[in-house]
Coordinates of C-alpha atoms and ligand atoms in Angstrom, one line a residue:
M8 CA 0.1 -0.3 0.0
T9 CA 1.4 3.1 -0.7
D10 CA 1.3 6.8 1.4
R11 CA -1.1 7.8 -0.5
E12 CA -3.7 5.1 0.3
L13 CA -3.0 4.7 3.7
I14 CA -3.3 9.2 3.8
N15 CA -6.7 8.2 2.3
I16 CA -8.3 5.7 4.7
A17 CA -6.8 8.7 7.3
I18 CA -9.0 11.4 5.9
E19 CA -12.0 9.1 5.5
A20 CA -11.7 8.0 9.1
S21 CA -11.6 11.6 10.6
K22 CA -15.3 12.2 8.9
N23 CA -16.7 9.4 11.9
A24 CA -14.6 11.3 14.7
Y25 CA -16.7 12.6 17.0
V26 CA -15.5 16.2 18.2
P27 CA -18.3 18.1 19.4
Y28 CA -16.0 20.1 22.0
S29 CA -13.1 20.8 19.9
R30 CA -14.4 20.8 16.6
F31 CA -11.0 19.6 15.5
A32 CA -11.7 16.1 13.5
V33 CA -8.6 13.2 13.3
G34 CA -8.5 10.2 11.3
A35 CA -6.0 7.7 11.6
A36 CA -5.1 4.4 9.1
L37 CA -2.7 2.0 10.8
E38 CA -0.8 -0.1 9.1
C39 CA -0.2 -3.8 10.5
S40 CA 2.2 -6.3 10.0
D41 CA -0.3 -8.8 8.1
G42 CA -1.1 -5.3 5.6
T43 CA -4.4 -5.0 7.2
V44 CA -5.1 -1.1 7.9
S45 CA -7.0 -0.4 11.6
T46 CA -9.1 3.0 11.3
G47 CA -9.2 5.4 13.7
C48 CA -11.0 9.1 14.5
N49 CA -10.6 11.1 18.1
V50 CA -14.4 10.0 20.4
E51 CA -14.7 12.9 22.9
N52 CA -16.2 13.4 26.1
A53 CA -17.7 16.0 28.0
T54 CA -15.6 15.3 30.7
L55 CA -12.7 16.4 28.4
G56 CA -10.8 14.1 29.7
C57 CA -12.2 11.0 28.6
T58 CA -11.5 11.9 25.1
I59 CA -9.5 9.5 23.3
C60 CA -7.3 10.2 20.1
A61 CA -7.7 8.6 17.0
E62 CA -4.4 6.7 17.2
R63 CA -5.2 5.1 20.2
T64 CA -8.5 4.5 19.0
A65 CA -6.8 2.6 15.9
V66 CA -4.4 1.0 18.1
C67 CA -7.1 -0.7 20.1
K68 CA -8.9 -1.8 17.3
A69 CA -6.4 -3.6 16.1
V70 CA -4.8 -5.4 19.6
S71 CA -8.3 -6.1 20.2
T72 CA -8.9 -7.8 17.1
G73 CA -5.2 -9.9 17.2
R74 CA -2.5 -7.5 15.8
R75 CA 0.0 -5.8 17.6
K76 CA 2.9 -5.4 15.4
F77 CA 2.7 -2.2 13.1
R78 CA 4.2 -0.7 10.6
R79 CA 2.8 2.8 9.5
I80 CA 0.3 5.3 10.4
A81 CA -0.9 7.9 8.8
I82 CA -2.9 10.8 10.9
Y83 CA -5.1 13.5 9.5
A84 CA -6.1 16.6 10.8
E85 CA -8.1 19.7 8.7
S86 CA -5.5 21.7 9.3
S87 CA -2.9 24.3 8.3
D88 CA 0.0 22.7 10.2
Y89 CA 0.9 18.7 10.2
C90 CA -0.9 17.2 12.9
T91 CA 1.7 15.1 14.9
P92 CA 0.6 12.5 17.8
C93 CA 0.2 14.0 21.1
G94 CA 2.7 11.8 23.9
M95 CA 0.3 9.9 24.9
C96 CA -0.3 8.1 21.7
R97 CA 3.4 8.1 21.2
Q98 CA 3.9 5.8 24.2
V99 CA 1.0 3.6 23.1
L100 CA 1.7 3.1 19.6
A101 CA 5.9 2.7 20.9
E102 CA 4.4 -0.2 23.2
F103 CA 3.9 -2.5 20.4
S104 CA 6.1 -1.4 17.5
P105 CA 8.4 1.8 18.5
D106 CA 10.6 1.2 15.0
M107 CA 7.9 2.0 13.2
E108 CA 7.0 5.2 10.8
V109 CA 4.5 8.1 11.4
L110 CA 2.8 10.1 8.8
C111 CA 1.6 12.9 9.6
V112 CA -0.7 14.6 6.9
R113 CA -2.1 18.3 7.2
A114 CA -5.3 20.0 5.6
D115 CA -3.6 20.2 2.0
G116 CA -2.8 17.0 1.7
R117 CA 1.0 17.4 2.0
Y118 CA 3.0 15.0 4.4
V119 CA 5.8 14.6 6.7
S120 CA 7.5 10.9 7.5
Y121 CA 9.1 10.5 10.8
K122 CA 10.4 7.2 12.7
L123 CA 8.6 6.6 15.8
R124 CA 11.6 6.5 17.2
Q125 CA 12.3 10.6 16.5
L126 CA 9.2 11.5 18.5
L127 CA 10.0 9.5 21.5
P128 CA 13.4 8.4 21.9
A129 CA 14.4 7.8 25.3
M130 CA 11.3 5.9 25.4
F131 CA 10.3 4.2 28.9
S132 CA 9.2 0.5 27.0
S133 CA 9.3 -3.2 29.6
K134 CA 12.9 -3.1 29.2
F135 CA 13.2 -1.4 32.6
L136 CA 10.3 -3.6 34.4
D137 CA 11.1 -7.0 36.0
Y138 CA 8.7 -9.1 36.4
E139 CA 11.0 -12.6 37.2
Ligands
THU55 N1 -6.4 14.6 18.7 C1 -5.8 13.3 18.3 O1 -7.4 12.8 17.8 N2 -4.9 12.9 17.4 C2 -3.7 14.0 18.0 O2 -2.9 13.6 17.1 C3 -4.1 15.2 18.5 C4 -5.0 15.7 19.5 C5 -7.7 15.0 19.5 C6 -8.0 15.3 20.6 C7 -9.0 16.0 20.7 O3 -10.5 15.1 20.2 C8 -8.9 17.0 19.6 O4 -7.5 16.8 18.7 C9 -8.1 18.1 20.2 O5 -7.1 18.1 21.2

């Protein structure tokens, strides 16, 4: 799948965003290692704090259907600037695939590509934990 195809899926997913508070619709398209794509949009809440970002929606859909390895994610918002993932979403993506690619797309369709490790250097991970 090309970057552009993945981006188009993210744009389509943003149309389902539930954003009565921010009016900032975000769409995500998460390409898994088996080639399938999990979509997500942001789902806001009157508490504001219970809001879920588009990226985490896509991750939870993928993991809950048995997919834990990701190649790329495209993130789209109708914004004049590139929509980069928030810190919480970076950490959640890194739990599963720290070497994945992140495509950040702005309203005119232009995009920038990052490695997740660039966006989350010196990340915390399970290697610090000792459960034995
Ligand atoms: N949001 C996302 O869904 N993903 C991002 O990468 C940035 C922020 C959402 C959360 C909230 O619904 C709205 O955008 C404004 O912060």
